Coordinates of N, CA, C and O in Angstrom, one line a residue:
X1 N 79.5 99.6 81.2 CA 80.0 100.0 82.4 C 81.4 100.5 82.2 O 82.2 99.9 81.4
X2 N 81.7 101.6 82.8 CA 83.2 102.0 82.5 C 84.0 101.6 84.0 O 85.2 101.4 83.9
X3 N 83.4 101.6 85.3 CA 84.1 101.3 86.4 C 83.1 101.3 87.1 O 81.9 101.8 87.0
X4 N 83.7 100.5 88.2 CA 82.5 99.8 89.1 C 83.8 100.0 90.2 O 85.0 99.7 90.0
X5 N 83.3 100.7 91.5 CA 84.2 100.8 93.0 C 83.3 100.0 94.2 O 82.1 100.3 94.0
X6 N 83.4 99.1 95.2 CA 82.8 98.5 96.1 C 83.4 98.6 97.5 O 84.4 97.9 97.7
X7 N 82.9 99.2 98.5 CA 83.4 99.2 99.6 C 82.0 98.1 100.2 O 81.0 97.5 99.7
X8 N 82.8 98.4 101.9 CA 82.0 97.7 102.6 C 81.1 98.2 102.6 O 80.4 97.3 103.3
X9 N 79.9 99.6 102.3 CA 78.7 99.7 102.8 C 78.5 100.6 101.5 O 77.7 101.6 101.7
X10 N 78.9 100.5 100.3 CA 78.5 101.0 99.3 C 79.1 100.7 98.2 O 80.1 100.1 98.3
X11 N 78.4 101.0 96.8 CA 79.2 101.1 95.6 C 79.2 102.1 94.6 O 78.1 102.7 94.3
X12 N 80.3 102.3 94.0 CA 79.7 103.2 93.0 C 80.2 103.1 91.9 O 81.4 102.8 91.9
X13 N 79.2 103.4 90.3 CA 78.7 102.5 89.5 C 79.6 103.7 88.2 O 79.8 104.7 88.9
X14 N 80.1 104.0 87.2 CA 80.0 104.8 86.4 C 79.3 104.5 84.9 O 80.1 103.8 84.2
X15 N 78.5 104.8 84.4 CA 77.4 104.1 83.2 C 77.7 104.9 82.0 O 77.9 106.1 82.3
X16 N 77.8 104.6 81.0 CA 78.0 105.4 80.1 C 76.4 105.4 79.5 O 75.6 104.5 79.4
X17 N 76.3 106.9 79.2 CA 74.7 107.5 79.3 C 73.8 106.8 78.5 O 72.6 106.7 78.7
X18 N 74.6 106.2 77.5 CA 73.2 105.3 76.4 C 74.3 104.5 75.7 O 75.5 105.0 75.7
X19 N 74.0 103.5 75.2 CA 74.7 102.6 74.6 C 75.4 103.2 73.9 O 75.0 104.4 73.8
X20 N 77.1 102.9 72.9 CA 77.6 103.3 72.4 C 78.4 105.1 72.7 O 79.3 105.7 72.1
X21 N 77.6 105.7 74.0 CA 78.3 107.1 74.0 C 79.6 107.1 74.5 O 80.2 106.1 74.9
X22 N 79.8 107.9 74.4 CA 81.1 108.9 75.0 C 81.1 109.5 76.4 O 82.1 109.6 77.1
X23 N 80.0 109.8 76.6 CA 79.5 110.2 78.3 C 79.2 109.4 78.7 O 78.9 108.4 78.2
X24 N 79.3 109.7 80.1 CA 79.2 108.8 81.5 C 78.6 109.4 82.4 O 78.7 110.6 82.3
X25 N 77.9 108.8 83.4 CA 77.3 109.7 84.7 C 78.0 108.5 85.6 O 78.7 107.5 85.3
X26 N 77.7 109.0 86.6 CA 78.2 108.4 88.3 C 76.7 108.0 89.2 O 75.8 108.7 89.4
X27 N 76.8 106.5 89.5 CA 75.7 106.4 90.6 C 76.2 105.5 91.7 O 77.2 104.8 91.7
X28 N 75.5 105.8 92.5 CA 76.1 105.4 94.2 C 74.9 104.6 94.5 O 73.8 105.2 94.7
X29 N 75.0 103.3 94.5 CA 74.1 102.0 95.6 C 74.6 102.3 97.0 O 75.8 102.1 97.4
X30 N 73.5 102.8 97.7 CA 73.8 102.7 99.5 C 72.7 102.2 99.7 O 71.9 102.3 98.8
X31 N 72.1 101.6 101.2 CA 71.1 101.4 102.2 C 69.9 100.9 101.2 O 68.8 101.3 101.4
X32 N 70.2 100.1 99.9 CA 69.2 99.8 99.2 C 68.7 100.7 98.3 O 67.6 100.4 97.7
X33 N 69.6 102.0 98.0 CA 69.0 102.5 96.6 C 69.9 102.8 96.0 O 71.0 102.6 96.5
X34 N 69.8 103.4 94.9 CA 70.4 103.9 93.5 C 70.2 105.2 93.7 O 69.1 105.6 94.0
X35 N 71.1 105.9 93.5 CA 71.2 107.6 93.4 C 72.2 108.0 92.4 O 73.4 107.8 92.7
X36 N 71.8 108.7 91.1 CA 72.7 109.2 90.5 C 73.7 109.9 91.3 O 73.6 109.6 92.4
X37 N 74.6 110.6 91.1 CA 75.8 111.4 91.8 C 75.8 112.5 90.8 O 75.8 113.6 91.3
X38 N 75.9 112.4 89.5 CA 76.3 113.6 88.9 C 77.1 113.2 87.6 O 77.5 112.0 87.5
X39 N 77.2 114.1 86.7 CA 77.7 113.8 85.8 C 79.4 112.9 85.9 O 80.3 113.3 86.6
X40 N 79.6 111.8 85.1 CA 80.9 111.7 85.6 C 81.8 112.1 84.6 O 82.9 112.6 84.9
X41 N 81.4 112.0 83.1 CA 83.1 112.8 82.3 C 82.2 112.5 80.9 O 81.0 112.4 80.6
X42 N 83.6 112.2 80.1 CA 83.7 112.0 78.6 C 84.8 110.7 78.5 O 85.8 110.6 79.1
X43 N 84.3 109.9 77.7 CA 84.8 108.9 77.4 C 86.2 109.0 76.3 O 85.9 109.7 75.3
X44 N 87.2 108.5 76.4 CA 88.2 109.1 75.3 C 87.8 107.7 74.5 O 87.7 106.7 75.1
X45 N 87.8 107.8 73.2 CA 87.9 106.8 71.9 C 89.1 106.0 71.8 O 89.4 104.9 71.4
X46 N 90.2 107.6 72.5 CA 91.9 106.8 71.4 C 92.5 106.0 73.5 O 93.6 105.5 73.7
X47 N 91.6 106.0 74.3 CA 92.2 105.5 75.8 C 91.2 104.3 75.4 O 89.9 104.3 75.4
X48 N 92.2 103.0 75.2 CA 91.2 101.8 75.4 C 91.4 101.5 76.9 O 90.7 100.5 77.1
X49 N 91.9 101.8 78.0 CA 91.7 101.6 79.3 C 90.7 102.6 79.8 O 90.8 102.8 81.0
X50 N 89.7 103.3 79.0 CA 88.6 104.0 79.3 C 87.1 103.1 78.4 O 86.0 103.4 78.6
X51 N 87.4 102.2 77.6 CA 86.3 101.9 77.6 C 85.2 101.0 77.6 O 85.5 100.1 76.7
X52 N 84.4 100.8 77.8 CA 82.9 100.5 78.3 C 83.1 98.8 78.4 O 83.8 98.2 77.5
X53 N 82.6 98.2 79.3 CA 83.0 96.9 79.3 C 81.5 96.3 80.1 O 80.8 97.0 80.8
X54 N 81.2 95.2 80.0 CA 80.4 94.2 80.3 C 80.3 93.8 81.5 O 81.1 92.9 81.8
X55 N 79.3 94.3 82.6 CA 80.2 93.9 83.5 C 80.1 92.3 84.3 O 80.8 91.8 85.1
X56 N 78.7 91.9 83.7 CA 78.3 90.6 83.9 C 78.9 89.7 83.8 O 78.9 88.9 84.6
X57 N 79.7 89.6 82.8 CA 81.3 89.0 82.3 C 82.4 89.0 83.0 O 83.4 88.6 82.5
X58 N 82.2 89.3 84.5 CA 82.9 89.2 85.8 C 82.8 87.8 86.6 O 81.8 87.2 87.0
X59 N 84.1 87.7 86.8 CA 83.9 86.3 88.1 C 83.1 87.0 89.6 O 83.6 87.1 90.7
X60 N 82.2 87.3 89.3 CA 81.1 87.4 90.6 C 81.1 86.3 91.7 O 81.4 86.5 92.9
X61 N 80.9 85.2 91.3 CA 81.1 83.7 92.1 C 82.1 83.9 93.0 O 81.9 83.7 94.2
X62 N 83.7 84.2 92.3 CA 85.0 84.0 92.9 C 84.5 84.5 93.9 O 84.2 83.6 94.7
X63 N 84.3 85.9 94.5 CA 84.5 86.7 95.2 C 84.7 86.3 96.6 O 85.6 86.8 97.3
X64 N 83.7 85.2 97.4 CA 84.0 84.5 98.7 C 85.8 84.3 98.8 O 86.7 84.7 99.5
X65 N 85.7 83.3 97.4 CA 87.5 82.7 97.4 C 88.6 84.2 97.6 O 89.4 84.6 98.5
X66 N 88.2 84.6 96.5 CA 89.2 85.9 96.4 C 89.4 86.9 97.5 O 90.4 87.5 97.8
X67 N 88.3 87.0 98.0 CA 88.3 87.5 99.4 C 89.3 87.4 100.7 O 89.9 88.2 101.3
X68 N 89.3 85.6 100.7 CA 89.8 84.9 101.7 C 91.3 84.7 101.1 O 92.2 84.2 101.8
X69 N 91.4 85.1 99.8 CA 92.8 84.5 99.4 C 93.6 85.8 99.5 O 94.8 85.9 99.6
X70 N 92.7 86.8 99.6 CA 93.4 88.2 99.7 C 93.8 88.5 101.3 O 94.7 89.3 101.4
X71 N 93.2 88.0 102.2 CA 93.3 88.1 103.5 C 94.5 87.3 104.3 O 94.8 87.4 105.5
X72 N 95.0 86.2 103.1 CA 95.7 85.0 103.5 C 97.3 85.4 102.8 O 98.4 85.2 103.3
X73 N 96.8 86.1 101.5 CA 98.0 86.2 100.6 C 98.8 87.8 100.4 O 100.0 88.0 100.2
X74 N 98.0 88.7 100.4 CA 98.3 89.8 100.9 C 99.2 90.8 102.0 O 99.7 91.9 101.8
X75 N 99.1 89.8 103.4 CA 100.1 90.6 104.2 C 99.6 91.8 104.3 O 100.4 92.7 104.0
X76 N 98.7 92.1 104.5 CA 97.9 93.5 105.1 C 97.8 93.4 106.4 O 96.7 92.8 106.6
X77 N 98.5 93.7 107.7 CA 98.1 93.1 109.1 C 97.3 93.9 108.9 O 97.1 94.5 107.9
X78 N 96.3 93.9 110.4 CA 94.8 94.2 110.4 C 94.2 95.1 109.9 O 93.9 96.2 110.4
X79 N 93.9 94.5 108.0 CA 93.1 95.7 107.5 C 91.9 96.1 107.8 O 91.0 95.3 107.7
X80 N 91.6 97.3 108.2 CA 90.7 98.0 107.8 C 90.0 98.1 106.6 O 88.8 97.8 106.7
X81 N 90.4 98.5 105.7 CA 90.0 98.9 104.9 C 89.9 97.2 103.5 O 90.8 96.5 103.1
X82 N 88.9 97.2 103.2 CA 88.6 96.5 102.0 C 87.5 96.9 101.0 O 86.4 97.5 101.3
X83 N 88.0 96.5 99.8 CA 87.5 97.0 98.6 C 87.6 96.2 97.6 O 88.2 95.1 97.6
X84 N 87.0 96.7 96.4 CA 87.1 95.8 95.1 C 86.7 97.4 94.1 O 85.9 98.4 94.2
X85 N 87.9 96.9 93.0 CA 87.3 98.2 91.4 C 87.6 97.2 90.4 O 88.6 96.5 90.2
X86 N 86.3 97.5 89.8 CA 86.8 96.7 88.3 C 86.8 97.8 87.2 O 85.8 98.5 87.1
X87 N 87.9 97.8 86.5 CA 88.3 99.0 85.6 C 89.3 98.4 84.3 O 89.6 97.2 84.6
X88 N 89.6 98.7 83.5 CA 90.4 98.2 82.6 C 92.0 98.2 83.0 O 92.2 99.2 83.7
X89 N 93.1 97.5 82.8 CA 94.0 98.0 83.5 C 95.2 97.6 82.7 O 95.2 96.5 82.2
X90 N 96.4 98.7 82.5 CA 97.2 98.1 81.3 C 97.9 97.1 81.5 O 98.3 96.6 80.5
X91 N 98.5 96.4 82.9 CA 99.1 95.5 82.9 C 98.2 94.2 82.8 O 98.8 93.1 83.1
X92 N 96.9 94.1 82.5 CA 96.3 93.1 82.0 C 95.8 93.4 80.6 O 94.6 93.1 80.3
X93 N 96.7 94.1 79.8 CA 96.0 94.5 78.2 C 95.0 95.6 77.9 O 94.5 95.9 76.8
X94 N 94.8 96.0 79.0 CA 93.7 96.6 79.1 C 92.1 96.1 78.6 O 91.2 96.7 78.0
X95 N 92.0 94.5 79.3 CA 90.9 94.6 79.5 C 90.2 94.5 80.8 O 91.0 94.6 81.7
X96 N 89.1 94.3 81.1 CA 88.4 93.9 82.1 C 88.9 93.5 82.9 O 89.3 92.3 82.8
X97 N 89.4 94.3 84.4 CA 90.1 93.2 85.4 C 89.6 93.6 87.0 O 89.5 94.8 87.2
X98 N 89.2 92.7 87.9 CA 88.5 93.0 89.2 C 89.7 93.3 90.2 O 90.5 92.3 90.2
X99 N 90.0 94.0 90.7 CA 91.6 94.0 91.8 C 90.6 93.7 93.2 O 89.4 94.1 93.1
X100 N 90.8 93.2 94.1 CA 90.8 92.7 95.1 C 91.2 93.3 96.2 O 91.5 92.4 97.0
X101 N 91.4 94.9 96.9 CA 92.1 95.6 97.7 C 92.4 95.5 99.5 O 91.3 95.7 100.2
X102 N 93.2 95.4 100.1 CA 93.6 95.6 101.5 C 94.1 96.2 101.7 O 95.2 96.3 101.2
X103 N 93.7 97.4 102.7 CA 94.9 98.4 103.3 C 94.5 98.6 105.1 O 93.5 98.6 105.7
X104 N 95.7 98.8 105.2 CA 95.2 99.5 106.7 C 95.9 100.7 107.4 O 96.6 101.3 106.6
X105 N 95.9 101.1 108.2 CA 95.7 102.3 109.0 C 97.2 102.5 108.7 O 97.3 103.7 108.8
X106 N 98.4 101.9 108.4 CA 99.9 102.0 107.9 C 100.0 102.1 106.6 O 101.0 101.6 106.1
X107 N 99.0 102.9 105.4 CA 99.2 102.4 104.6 C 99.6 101.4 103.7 O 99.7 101.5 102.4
X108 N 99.7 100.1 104.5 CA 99.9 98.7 103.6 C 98.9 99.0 102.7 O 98.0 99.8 102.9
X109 N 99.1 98.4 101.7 CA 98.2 98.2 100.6 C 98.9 96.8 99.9 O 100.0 96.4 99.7
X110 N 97.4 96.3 99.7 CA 97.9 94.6 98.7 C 96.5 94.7 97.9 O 95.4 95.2 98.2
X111 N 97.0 93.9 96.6 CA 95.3 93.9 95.9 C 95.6 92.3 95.2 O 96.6 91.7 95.6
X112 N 95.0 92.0 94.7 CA 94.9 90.5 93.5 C 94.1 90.9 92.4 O 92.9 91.0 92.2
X113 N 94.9 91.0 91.7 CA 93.7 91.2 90.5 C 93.5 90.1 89.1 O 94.4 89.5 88.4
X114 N 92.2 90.1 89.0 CA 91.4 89.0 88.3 C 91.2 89.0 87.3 O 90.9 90.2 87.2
X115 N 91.1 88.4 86.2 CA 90.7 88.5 85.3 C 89.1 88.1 84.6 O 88.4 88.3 85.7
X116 N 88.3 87.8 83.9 CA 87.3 87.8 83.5 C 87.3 85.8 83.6 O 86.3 85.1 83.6
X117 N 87.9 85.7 83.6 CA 88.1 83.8 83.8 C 88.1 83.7 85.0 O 87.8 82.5 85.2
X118 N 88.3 84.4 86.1 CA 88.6 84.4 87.6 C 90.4 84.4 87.9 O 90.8 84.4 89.1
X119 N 91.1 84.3 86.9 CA 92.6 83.8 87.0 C 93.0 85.2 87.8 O 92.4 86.3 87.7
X120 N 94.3 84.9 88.6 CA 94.9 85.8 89.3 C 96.1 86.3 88.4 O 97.1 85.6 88.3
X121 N 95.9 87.4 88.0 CA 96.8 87.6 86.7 C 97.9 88.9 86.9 O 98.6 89.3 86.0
X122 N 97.9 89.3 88.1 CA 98.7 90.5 89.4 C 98.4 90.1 90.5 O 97.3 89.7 90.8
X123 N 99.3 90.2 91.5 CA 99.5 90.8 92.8 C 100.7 91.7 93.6 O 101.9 91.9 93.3
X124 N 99.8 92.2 94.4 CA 100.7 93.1 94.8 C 100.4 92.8 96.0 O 99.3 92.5 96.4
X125 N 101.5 92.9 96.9 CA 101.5 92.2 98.7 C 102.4 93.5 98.8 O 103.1 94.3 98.1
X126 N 101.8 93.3 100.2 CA 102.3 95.1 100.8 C 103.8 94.7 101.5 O 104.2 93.5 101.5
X127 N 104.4 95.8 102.0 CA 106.1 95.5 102.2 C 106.3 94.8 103.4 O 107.4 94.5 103.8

């Protein structure tokens, strides 16, 4: 998996085409199916924040907690908007990290981002 995006009524997946490539395509889970989207790029070799990561290897479980701790610790008044991306990211070494996102209609934006242990290893609380 190179990145994984999750809103409330969809997700979308980016797969790198066959084990070991350099390409990726794009698929979208909505209303219970899988639909490719289209090609999504080329994988860079020398960007280790581009590549391919496990995605099973995620605190999946956390997610109730992290939810509620994002709603509690964040300071987003009434967001709208919630989400989750797990992507590699350089302020955690660039590996595997889930962020946790709030925003709302003011632009607030807060996230928590996770590591592959579940630890809270960033935050960001809106102003």
């Amino acid at each position: 998996m190179k990145a994984i995006y999750v809103y409330d009524d969809y997700a979308i997946a980016e797969i790198p085409t066959k084990e070991g490539s350099r390409t990726y395509d794009r698929y979208q889970y909505r209303d219970g199916e899988v639909s490719r989207q289209g090609i999504g790029g080329t994988i860079s070799s020398s960007q280790p924040d581009q590549q391919p990561f496990d995605p099973t290897r995620m605190p999946w479980d956390d997610l109730p907690a992290l939810a509620k701790r994002a709603d509690r610790e964040l300071k987003v008044e009434e967001p709208f908007n919630r989400y989750m991306i797990v992507n590699r990211w350089s302020f955690n070494e660039n590996r595997p990290t889930l962020l946790v996102y709030r925003t709302n209609d003011y632009s607030a934006t807060g996230y928590l981002a996770v590591d592959q242990s579940g630890k809270v290893v960033h935050k960001l609380v809106a102003d």
